[in-house]
mmCIF file of C-alpha atoms and ligand atoms in Angstrom:
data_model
loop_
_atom_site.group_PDB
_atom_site.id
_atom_site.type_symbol
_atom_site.label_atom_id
_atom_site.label_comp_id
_atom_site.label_asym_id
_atom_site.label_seq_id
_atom_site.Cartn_x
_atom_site.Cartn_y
_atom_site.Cartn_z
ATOM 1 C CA UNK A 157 10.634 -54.021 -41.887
ATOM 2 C CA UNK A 158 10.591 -56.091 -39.063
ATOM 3 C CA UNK A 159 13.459 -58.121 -40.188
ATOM 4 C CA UNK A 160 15.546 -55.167 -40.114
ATOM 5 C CA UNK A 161 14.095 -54.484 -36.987
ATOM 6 C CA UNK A 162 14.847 -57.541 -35.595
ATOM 7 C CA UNK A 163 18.535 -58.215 -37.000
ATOM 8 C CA UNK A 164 19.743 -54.763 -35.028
ATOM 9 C CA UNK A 165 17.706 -55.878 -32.080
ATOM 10 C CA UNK A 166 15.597 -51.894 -32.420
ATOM 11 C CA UNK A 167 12.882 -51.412 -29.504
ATOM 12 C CA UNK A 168 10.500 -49.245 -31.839
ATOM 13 C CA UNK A 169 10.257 -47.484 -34.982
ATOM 14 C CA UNK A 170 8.024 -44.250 -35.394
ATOM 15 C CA UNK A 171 7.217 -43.054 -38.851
ATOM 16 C CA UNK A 172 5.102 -39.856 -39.540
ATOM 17 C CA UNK A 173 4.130 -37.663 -42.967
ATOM 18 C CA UNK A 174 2.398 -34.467 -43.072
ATOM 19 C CA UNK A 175 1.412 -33.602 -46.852
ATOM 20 C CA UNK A 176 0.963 -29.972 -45.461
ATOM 21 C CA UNK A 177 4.332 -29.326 -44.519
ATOM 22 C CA UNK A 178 6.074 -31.953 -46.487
ATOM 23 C CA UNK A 179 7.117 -34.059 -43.890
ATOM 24 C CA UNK A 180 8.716 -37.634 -44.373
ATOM 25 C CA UNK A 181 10.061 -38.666 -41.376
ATOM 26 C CA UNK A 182 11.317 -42.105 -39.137
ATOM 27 C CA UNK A 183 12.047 -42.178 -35.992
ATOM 28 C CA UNK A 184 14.357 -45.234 -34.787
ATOM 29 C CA UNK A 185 14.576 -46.386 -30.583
ATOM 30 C CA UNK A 186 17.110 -48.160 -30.418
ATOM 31 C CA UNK A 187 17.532 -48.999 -26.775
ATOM 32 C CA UNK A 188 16.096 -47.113 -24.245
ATOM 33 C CA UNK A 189 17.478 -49.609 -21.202
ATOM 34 C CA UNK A 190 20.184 -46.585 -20.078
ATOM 35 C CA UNK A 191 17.775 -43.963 -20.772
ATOM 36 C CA UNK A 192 15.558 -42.277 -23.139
ATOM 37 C CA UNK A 193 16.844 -42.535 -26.649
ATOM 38 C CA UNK A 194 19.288 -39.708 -27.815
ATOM 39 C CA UNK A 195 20.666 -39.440 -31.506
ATOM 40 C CA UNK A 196 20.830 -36.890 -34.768
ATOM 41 C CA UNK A 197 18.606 -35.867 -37.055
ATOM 42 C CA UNK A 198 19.495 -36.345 -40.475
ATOM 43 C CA UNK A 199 17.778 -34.243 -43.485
ATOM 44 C CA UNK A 200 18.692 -35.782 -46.507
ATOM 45 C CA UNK A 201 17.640 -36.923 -49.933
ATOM 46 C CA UNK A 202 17.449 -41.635 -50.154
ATOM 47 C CA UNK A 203 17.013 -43.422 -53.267
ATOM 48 C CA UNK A 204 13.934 -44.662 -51.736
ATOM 49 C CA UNK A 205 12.349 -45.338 -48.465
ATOM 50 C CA UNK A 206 14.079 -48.273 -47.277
ATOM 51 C CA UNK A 207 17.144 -46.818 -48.085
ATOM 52 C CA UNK A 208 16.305 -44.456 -44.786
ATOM 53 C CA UNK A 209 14.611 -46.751 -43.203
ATOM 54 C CA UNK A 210 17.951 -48.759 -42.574
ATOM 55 C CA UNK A 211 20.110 -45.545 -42.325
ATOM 56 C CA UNK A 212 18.094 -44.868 -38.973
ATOM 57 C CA UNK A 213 18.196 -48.124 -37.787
ATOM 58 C CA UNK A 214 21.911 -48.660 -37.883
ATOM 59 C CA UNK A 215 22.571 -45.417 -37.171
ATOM 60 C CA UNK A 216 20.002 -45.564 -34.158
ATOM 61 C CA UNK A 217 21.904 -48.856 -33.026
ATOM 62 C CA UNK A 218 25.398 -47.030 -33.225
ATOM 63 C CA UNK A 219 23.907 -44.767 -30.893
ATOM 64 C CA UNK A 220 22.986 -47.616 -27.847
ATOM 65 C CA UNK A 221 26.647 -48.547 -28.222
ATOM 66 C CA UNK A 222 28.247 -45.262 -28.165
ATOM 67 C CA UNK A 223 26.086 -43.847 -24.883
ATOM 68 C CA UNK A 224 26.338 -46.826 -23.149
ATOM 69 C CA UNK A 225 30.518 -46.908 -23.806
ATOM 70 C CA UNK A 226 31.072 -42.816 -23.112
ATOM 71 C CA UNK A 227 28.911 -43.814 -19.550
ATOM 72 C CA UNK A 228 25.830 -41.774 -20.411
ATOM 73 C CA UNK A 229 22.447 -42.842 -18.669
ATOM 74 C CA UNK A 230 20.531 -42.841 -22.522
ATOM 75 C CA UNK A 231 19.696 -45.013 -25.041
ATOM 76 C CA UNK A 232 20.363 -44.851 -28.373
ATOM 77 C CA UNK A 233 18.107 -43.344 -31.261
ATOM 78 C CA UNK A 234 18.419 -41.253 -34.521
ATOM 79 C CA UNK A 235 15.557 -39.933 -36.797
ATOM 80 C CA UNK A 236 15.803 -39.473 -40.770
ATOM 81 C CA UNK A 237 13.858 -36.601 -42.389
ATOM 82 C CA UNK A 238 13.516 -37.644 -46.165
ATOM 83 C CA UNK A 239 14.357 -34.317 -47.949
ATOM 84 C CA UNK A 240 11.959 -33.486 -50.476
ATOM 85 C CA UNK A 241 12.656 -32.691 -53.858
ATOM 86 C CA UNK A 242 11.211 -28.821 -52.970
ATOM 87 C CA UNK A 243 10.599 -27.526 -49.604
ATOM 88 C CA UNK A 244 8.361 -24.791 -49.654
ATOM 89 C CA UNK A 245 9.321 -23.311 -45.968
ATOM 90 C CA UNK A 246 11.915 -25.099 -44.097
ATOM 91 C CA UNK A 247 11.238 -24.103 -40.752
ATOM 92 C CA UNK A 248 7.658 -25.184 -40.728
ATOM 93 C CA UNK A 249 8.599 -28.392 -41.696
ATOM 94 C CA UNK A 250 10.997 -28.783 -39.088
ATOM 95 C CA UNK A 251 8.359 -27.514 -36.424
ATOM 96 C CA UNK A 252 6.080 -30.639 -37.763
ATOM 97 C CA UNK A 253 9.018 -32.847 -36.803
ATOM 98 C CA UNK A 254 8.667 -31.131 -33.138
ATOM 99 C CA UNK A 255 5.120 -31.952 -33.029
ATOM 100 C CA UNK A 256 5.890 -35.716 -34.067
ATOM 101 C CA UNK A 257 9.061 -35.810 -31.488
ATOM 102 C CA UNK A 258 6.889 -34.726 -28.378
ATOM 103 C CA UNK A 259 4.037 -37.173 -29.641
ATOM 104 C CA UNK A 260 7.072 -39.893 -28.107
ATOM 105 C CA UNK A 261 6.507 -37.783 -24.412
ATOM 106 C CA UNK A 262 10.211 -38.012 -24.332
ATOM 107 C CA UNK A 263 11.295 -41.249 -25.024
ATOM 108 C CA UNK A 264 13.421 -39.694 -27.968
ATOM 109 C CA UNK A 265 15.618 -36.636 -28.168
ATOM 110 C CA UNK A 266 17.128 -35.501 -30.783
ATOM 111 C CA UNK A 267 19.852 -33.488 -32.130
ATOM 112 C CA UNK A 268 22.005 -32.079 -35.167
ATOM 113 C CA UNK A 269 23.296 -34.245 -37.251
ATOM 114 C CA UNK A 270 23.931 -34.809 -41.645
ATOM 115 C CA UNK A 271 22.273 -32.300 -43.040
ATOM 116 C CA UNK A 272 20.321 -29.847 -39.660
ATOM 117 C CA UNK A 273 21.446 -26.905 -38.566
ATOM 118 C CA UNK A 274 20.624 -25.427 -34.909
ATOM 119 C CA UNK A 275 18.440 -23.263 -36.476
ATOM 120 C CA UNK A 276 16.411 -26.322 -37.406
ATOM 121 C CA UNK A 277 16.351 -27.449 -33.536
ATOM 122 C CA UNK A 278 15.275 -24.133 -33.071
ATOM 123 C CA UNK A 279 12.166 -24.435 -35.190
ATOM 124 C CA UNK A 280 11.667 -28.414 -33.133
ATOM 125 C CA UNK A 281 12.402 -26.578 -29.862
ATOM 126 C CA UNK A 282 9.249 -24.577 -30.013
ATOM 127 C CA UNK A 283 7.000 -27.898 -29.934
ATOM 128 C CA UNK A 284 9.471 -29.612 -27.939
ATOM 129 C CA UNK A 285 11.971 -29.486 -25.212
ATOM 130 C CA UNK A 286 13.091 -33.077 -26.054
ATOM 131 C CA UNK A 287 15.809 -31.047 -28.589
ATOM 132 C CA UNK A 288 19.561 -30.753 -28.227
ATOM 133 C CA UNK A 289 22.211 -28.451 -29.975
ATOM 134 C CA UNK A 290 19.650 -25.533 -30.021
ATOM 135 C CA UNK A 291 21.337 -22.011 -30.996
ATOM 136 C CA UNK A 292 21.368 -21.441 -27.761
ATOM 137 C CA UNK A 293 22.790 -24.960 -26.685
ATOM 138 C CA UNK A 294 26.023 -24.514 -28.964
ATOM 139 C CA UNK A 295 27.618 -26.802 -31.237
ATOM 140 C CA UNK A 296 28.977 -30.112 -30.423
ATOM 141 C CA UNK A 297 31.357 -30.361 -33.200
ATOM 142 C CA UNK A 298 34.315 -28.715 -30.811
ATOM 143 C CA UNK A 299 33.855 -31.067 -27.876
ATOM 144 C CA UNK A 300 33.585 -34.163 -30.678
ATOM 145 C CA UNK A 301 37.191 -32.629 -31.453
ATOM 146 C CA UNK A 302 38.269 -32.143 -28.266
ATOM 147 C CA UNK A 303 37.503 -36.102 -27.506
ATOM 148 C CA UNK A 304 39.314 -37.498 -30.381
ATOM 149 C CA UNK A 305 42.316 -35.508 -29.695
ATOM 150 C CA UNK A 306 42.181 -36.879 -26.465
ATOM 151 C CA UNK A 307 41.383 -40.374 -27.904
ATOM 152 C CA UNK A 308 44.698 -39.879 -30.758
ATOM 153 C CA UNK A 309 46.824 -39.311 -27.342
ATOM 154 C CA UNK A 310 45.440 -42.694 -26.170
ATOM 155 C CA UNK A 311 46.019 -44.489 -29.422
ATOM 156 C CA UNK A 312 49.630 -43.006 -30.212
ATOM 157 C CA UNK A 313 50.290 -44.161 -26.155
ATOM 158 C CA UNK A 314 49.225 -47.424 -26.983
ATOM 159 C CA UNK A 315 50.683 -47.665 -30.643
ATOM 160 C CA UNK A 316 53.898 -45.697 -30.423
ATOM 161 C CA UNK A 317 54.781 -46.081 -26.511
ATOM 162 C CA UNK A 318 54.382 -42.169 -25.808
ATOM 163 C CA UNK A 319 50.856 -39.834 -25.938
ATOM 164 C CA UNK A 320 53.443 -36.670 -27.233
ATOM 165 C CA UNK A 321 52.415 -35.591 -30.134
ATOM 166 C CA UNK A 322 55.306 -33.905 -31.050
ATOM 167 C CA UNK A 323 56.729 -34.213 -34.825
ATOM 168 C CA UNK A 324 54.028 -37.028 -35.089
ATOM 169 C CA UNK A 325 52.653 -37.168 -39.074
ATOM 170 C CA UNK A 326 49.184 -37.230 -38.728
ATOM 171 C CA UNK A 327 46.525 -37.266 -41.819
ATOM 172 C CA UNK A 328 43.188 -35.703 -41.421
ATOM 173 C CA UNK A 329 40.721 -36.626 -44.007
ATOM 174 C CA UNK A 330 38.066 -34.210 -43.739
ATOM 175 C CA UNK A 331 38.589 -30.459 -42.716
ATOM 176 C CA UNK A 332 34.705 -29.741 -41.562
ATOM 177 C CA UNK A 333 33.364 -28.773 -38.112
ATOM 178 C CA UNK A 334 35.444 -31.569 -36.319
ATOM 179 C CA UNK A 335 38.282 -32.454 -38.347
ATOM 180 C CA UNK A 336 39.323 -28.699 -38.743
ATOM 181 C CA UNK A 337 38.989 -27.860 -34.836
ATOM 182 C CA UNK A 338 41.353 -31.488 -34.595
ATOM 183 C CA UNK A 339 43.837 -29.475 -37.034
ATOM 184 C CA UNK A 340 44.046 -26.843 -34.870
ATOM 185 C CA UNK A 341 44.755 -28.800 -31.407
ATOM 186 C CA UNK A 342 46.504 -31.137 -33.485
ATOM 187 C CA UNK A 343 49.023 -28.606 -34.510
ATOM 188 C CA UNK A 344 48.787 -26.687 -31.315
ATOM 189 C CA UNK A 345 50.277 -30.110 -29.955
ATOM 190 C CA UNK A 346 53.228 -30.184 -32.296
ATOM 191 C CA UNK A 347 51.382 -32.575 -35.030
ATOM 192 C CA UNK A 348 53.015 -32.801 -38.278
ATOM 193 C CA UNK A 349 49.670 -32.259 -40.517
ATOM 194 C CA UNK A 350 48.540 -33.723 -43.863
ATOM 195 C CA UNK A 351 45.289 -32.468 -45.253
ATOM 196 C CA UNK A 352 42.509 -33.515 -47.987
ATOM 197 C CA UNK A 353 39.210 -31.871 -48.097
ATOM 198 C CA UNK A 354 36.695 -32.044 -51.394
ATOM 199 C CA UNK A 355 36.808 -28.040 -50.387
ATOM 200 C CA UNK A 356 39.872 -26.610 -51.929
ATOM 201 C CA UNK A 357 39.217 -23.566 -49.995
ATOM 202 C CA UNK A 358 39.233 -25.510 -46.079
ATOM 203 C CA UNK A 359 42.595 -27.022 -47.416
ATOM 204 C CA UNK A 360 43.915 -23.343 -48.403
ATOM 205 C CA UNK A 361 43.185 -22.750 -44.396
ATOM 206 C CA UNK A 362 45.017 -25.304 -42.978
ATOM 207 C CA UNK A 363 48.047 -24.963 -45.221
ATOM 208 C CA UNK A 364 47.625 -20.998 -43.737
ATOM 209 C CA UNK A 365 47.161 -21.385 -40.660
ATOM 210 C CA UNK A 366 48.808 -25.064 -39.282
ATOM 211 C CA UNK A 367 51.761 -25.140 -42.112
ATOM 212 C CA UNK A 368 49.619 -28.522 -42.950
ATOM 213 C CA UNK A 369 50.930 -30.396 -46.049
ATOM 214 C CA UNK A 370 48.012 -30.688 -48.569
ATOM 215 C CA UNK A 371 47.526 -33.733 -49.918
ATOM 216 C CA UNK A 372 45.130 -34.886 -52.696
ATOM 217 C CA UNK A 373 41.206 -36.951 -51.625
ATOM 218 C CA UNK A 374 41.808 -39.934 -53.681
ATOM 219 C CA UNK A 375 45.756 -39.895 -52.036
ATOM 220 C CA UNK A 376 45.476 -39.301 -48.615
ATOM 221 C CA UNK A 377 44.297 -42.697 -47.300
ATOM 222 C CA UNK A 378 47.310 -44.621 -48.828
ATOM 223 C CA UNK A 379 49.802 -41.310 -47.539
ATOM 224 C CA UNK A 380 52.866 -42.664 -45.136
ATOM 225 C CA UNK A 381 52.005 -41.517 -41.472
ATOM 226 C CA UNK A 382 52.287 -42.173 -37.783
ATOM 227 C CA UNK A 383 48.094 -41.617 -37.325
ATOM 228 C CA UNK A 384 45.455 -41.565 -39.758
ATOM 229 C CA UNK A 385 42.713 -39.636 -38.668
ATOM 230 C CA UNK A 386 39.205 -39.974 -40.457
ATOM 231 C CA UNK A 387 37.100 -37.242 -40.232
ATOM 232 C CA UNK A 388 35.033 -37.597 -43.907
ATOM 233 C CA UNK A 389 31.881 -39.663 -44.609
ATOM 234 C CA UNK A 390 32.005 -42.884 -42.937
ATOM 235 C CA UNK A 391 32.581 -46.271 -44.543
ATOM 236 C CA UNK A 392 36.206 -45.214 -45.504
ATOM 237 C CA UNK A 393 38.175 -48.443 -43.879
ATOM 238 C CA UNK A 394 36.769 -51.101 -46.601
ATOM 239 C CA UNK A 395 38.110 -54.081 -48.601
ATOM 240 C CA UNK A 396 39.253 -51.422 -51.532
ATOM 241 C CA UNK A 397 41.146 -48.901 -49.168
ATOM 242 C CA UNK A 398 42.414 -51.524 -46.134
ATOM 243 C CA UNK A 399 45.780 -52.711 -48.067
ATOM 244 C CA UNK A 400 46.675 -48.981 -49.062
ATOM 245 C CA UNK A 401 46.990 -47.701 -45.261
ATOM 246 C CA UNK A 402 49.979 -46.664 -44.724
ATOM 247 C CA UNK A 403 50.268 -46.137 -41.006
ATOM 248 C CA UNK A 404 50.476 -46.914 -37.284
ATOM 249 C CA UNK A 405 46.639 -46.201 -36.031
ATOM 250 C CA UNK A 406 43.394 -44.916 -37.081
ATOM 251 C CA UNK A 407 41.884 -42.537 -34.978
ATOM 252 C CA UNK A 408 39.363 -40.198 -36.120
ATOM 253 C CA UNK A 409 35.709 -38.386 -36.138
ATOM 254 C CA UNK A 410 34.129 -40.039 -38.824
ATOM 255 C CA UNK A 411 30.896 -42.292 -38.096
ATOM 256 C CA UNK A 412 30.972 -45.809 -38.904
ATOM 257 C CA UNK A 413 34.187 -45.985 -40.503
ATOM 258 C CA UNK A 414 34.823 -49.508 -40.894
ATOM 259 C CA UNK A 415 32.250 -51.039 -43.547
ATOM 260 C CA UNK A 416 32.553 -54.453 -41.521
ATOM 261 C CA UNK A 417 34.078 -55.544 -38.453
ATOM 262 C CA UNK A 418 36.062 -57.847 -40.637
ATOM 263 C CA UNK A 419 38.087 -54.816 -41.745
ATOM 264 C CA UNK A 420 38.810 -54.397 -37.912
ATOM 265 C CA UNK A 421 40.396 -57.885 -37.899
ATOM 266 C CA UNK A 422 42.252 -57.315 -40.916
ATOM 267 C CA UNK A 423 43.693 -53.700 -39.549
ATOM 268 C CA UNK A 424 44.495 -55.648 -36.281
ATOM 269 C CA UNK A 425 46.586 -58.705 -38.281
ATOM 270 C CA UNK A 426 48.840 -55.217 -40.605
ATOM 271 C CA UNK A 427 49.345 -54.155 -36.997
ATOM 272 C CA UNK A 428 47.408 -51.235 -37.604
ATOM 273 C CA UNK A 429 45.492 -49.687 -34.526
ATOM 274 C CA UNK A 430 42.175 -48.950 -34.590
ATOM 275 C CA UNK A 431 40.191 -46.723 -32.505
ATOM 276 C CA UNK A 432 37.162 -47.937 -32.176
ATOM 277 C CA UNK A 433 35.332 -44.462 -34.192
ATOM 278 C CA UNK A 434 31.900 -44.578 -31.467
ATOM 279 C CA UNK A 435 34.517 -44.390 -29.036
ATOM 280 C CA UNK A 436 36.492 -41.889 -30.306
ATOM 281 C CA UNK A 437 33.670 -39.579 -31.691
ATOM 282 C CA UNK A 438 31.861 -39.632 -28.527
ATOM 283 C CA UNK A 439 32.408 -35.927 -27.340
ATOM 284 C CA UNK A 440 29.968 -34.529 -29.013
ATOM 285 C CA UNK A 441 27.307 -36.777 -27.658
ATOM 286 C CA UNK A 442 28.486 -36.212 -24.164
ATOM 287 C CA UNK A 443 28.300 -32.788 -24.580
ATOM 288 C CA UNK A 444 24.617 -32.466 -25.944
ATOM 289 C CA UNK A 445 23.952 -34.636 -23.103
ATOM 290 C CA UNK A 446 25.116 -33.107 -20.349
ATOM 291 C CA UNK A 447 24.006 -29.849 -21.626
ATOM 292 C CA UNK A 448 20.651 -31.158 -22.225
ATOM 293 C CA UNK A 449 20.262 -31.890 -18.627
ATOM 294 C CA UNK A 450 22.006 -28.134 -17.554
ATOM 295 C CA UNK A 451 25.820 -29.862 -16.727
ATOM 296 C CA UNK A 452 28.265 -26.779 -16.650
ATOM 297 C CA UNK A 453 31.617 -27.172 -19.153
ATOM 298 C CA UNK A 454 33.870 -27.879 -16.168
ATOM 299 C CA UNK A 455 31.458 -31.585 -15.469
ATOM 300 C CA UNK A 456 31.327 -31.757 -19.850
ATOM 301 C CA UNK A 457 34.961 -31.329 -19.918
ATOM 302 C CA UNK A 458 35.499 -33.817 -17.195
ATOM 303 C CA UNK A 459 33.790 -36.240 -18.599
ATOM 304 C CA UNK A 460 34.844 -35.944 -22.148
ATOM 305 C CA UNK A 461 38.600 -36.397 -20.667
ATOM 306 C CA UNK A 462 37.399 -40.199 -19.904
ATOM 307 C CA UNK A 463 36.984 -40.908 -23.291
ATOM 308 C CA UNK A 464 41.104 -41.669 -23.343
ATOM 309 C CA UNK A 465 40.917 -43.433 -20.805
ATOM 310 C CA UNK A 466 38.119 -45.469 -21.849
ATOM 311 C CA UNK A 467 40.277 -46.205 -25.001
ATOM 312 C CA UNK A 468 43.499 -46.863 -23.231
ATOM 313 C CA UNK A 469 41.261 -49.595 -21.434
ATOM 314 C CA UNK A 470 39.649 -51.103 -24.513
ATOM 315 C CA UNK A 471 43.268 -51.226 -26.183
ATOM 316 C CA UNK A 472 44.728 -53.041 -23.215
ATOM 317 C CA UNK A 473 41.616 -55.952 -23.513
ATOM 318 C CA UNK A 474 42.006 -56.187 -27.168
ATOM 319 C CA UNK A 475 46.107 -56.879 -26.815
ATOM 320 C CA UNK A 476 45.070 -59.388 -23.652
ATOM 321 C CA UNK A 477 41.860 -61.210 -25.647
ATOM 322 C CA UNK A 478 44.149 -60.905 -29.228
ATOM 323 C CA UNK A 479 41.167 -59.645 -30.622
ATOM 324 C CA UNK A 480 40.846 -56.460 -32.628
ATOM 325 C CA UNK A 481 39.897 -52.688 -30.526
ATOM 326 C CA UNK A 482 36.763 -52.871 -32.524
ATOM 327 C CA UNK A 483 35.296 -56.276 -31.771
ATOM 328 C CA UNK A 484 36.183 -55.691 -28.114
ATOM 329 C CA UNK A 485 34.372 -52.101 -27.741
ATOM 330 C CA UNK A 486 30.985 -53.899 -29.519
ATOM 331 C CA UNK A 487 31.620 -56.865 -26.713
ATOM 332 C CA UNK A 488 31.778 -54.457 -23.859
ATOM 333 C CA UNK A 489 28.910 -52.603 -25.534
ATOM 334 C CA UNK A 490 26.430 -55.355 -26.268
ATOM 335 C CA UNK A 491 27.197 -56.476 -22.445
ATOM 336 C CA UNK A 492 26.194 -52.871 -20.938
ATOM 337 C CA UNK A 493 23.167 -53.290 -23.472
ATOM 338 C CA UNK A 494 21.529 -56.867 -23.325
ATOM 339 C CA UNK A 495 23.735 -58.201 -20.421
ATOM 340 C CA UNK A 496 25.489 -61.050 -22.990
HETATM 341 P P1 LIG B 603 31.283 -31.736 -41.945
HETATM 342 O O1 LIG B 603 30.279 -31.999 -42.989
HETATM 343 O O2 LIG B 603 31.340 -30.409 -41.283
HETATM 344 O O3 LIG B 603 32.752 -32.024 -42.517
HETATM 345 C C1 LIG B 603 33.080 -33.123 -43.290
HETATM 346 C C2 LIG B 603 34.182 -32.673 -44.216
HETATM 347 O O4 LIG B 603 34.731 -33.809 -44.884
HETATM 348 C C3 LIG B 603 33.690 -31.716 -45.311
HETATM 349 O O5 LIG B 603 34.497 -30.552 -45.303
HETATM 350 C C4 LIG B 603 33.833 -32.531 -46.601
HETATM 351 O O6 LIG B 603 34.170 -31.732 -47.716
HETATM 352 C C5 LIG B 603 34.978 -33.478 -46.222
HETATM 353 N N1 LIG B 603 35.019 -34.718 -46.990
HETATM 354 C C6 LIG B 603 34.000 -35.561 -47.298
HETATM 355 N N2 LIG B 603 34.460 -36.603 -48.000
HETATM 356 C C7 LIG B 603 35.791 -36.412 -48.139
HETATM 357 C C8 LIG B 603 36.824 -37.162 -48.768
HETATM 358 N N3 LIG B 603 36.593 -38.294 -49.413
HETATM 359 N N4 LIG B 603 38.086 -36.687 -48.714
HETATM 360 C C9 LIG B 603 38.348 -35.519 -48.065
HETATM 361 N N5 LIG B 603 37.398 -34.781 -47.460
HETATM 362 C C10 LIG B 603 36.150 -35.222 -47.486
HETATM 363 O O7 LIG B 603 31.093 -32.910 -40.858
HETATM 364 P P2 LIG B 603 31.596 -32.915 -39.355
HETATM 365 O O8 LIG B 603 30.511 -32.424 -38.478
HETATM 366 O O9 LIG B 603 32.939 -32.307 -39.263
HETATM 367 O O10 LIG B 603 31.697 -34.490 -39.101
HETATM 368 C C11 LIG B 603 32.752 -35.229 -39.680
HETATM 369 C C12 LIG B 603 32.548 -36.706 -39.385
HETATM 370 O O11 LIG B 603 32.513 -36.916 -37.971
HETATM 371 C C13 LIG B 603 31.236 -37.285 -39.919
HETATM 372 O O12 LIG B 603 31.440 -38.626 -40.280
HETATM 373 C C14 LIG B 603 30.319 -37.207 -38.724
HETATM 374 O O13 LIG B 603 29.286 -38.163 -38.805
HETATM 375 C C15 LIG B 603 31.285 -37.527 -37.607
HETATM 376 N N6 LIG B 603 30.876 -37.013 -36.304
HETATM 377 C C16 LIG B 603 30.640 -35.688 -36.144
HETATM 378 C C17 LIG B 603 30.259 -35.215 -34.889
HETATM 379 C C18 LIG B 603 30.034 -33.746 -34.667
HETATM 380 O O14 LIG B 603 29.956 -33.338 -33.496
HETATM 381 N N7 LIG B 603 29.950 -32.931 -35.701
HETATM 382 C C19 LIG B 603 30.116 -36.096 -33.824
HETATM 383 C C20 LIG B 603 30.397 -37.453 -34.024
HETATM 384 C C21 LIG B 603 30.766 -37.902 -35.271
#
C-alpha cells in the first residue's frame, strides 16, 4: 500500500466499511498544497480491493494535475465506493459515505463521477456540505463540453492553422453526457460529425439530429479525420490502437486516455496532436468548483474560456521544447505541485 502510495507521491489515504449499510469505501488525498482535495466518486464493482485501491490513487493524482493546470486553488482527490454484489437501500449507503467524508472536516470534497448520480450527492449532502454536483448544484457534464469545444478550437488553431470549425471531420467516440452535448456545439459550429456509441439508440440521435455519419465502435478510432475526439472509457490511445489513427489531433473528454506517456511521444513523432485530456476535460471541474464556493455562470464561463488558452500555451512549449503536449502539461503540472 504504501508503495503505491509513495510511487504517485499521495498525501493520505482514508478507508472506511460499515457492515450495516454495506459500505466499502477509499478515500485518496492527493495533494492538498492548492487547496482542499476535490475529485469524483466512483461506485463501481473491482476484481478485488487493490484493484480500487490504485483506481483512486491514480485517479486522485490526475486530479492535483488537472486543478492545479485549469488555475483552481484545490488539490486533487477522488474516492472509490466498492459496489456490492446487493445493495439493500442505496441511499443509506451513500449517506454513510457522508458521515465518513465530513469525518475529513473538509479536507476532501467530492463529486459525481463513474457510476453516482446527484441524487447520490444528495443522500452525502445531508451529512455533509463538503459535496459537489448536488441536484440542486447541476450537472457538470455541459460545462466539461463546453471546455473541450473550446480546447478542439485551440488544437485545430494549432494543428490546422485556423480555430473554424467549418467542414472540419471530426470523430466523437462516445455519445454520453459530454460527448453528445460536444455533438451538438460541434455541429452547431459547422463540424462534419462521425459517431460510435455501444448505444445504438444515442447514435440513432445524432444521425437525427446533427446529420452525423455513424460509424461502427471497433472502426471509429482508425476512421480518416481532421480531429479525433475521445469521449469513451479512458485508456483508448495505447500500443494496439496508436498506428491505426488516422488524423490530425486528439482532442476529447475522456479521462486518462493515453495508457502511457510513451504513446504521447509516439502521437507527437506521426505528427499527431494531442491535447493533453486533464486539460481538455477540465470544465467540469471548474464548474463544480466555482459553484461549490457560490461563483455565478458569467465568472464559471469566464474561466472555463481559459482552458483554450491554456492549451494554445502548452502547444506553443511543446513545439519550442520538441517535446510532446502531454509530457509538457505533466512538467508544468508537477512544477505548480512540488515546485520541480
Ligand atoms: P457517459 O457514461 O455519460 O458516456 C460515455 C459514453 O461512451 C456512453 O454512451 C458509452 O456507451 C460510450 N462508450 C463507451 N465505450 C465506448 C466505445 N468503445 N466506443 C464507443 N462508445 C463508447 O460518460 P460522460 O460523463 O459523458 O464522460 C465521458 C468521458 O469523459 C469519461 O471518460 C469521463 O471520465 C470523462 N469526463 C467526464 C466529465 C463529465 O463532466 N461528465 C468530466 C471530465 C471527464
Amino acid at each position: 500500500m504504501f508503495a503505491i502510495m509513495e510511487a504517485a507521491r499521495l498525501e493520505a489515504l482514508h478507508v472506511a466499511q460499515d457492515p450495516a449499510t454495506g459500505l466499502r469505501a477509499i478515500i485518496a488525498i492527493h495533494s492538498t498544497k492548492l487547496g482542499p482535495a476535490l475529485g469524483g466518486c466512483r461506485y463501481l464493482a473491482y476484481p478485488d480491493d487493490v484493484s480500487a485501491l490504485r483506481d483512486a490513487v491514480r485517479l486522485a493524482q490526475g486530479m492535483s494535475y488537472k486543478a492545479a493546470l485549469a488555475g483552481l486553488d484545490q488539490g486533487g482527490g477522488k474516492a472509490v465506493i466498492i459496489r456490492p454484489p446487493h445493495v439493500e437501500n442505496r441511499g443509506v449507503l451513500f449517506e454513510a459515505f457522508g458521515r465518513f467524508i465530513e469525518t475529513l472536516k473538509g479536507q476532501y470534497i467530492t463529486a459525481v463521477d463513474s457510476g453516482t448520480s446527484s441524487a447520490d450527492m444528495d443522500c452525502i449532502a445531508q451529512y455533509t456540505r463538503h459535496v459537489t454536483s448536488t441536484t440542486s448544484a447541476g450537472d457538470p457534464s455541459p460545462h466539461t463540453a463546453m471546455g473541450v469545444f473550446a480546447g478542439i478550437r485551440a488544437t485545430a488553431q494549432a494543428r490546422l492553422g485556423s480555430d473554424d470549425l467549418e467542414g472540419l471531420r471530426v470523430a466523437v467516440q462516445g455519445l454520453g453526457h459530454v460527448g453528445y452535448a460536444l455533438a451538438e456545439q460541434l455541429h452547431a459550429a459547422g463540424a462534419e460529425l462521425l459517431v460510435s456509441d455501444l448505444d445504438a439508440g444515442q447514435v440513432r440521435l445524432a444521425v437525427e439530429q446533427f446529420g452525423a455519419q455513424p460509424v461502427a465502435p471497433e472502426a471509429l478510432l482508425s476512421t480518416p479525420c481532421d480531429i479525433l475526439a475521445p469521449c469513451g472509457l479512458g485508456g483508448v490511445l495505447n500500443a494496439q490502437t496508436v498506428g491505426q489513427l488516422h488524423c490530425a489531433a486528439v482532442a476529447g473528454a475522456a479521462n486518462t486516455q493515453l495508457a502511457s506517456v510513451e504513446i504521447a511521444d509516439e502521437l507527437e513523432a506521426r505528427g499527431i496532436l494531442y491535447a493533453p485530456d486533464y486539460v481538455i476535460n477540465s470544465g467540469g471541474l471548474i464548474y463544480v468548483a466555482l459553484k461549490h464556493r457560490g461563483e455565478e455562470l458569467p465568472a464559471i464561463t469566464a474561466h472555463l474560456s481559459r482552458i483554450g488558452i491554456r492549451l494554445t500555451e502548452i502547444f506553443a512549449h511543446a513545439q519550442a521544447d520538441k517535446r510532446s503536449p502531454a509530457r509538457v502539461a505533466d512538467y508544468l503540472a508537477e512544477r505548480l505541485l512540488y515546485g520541480t
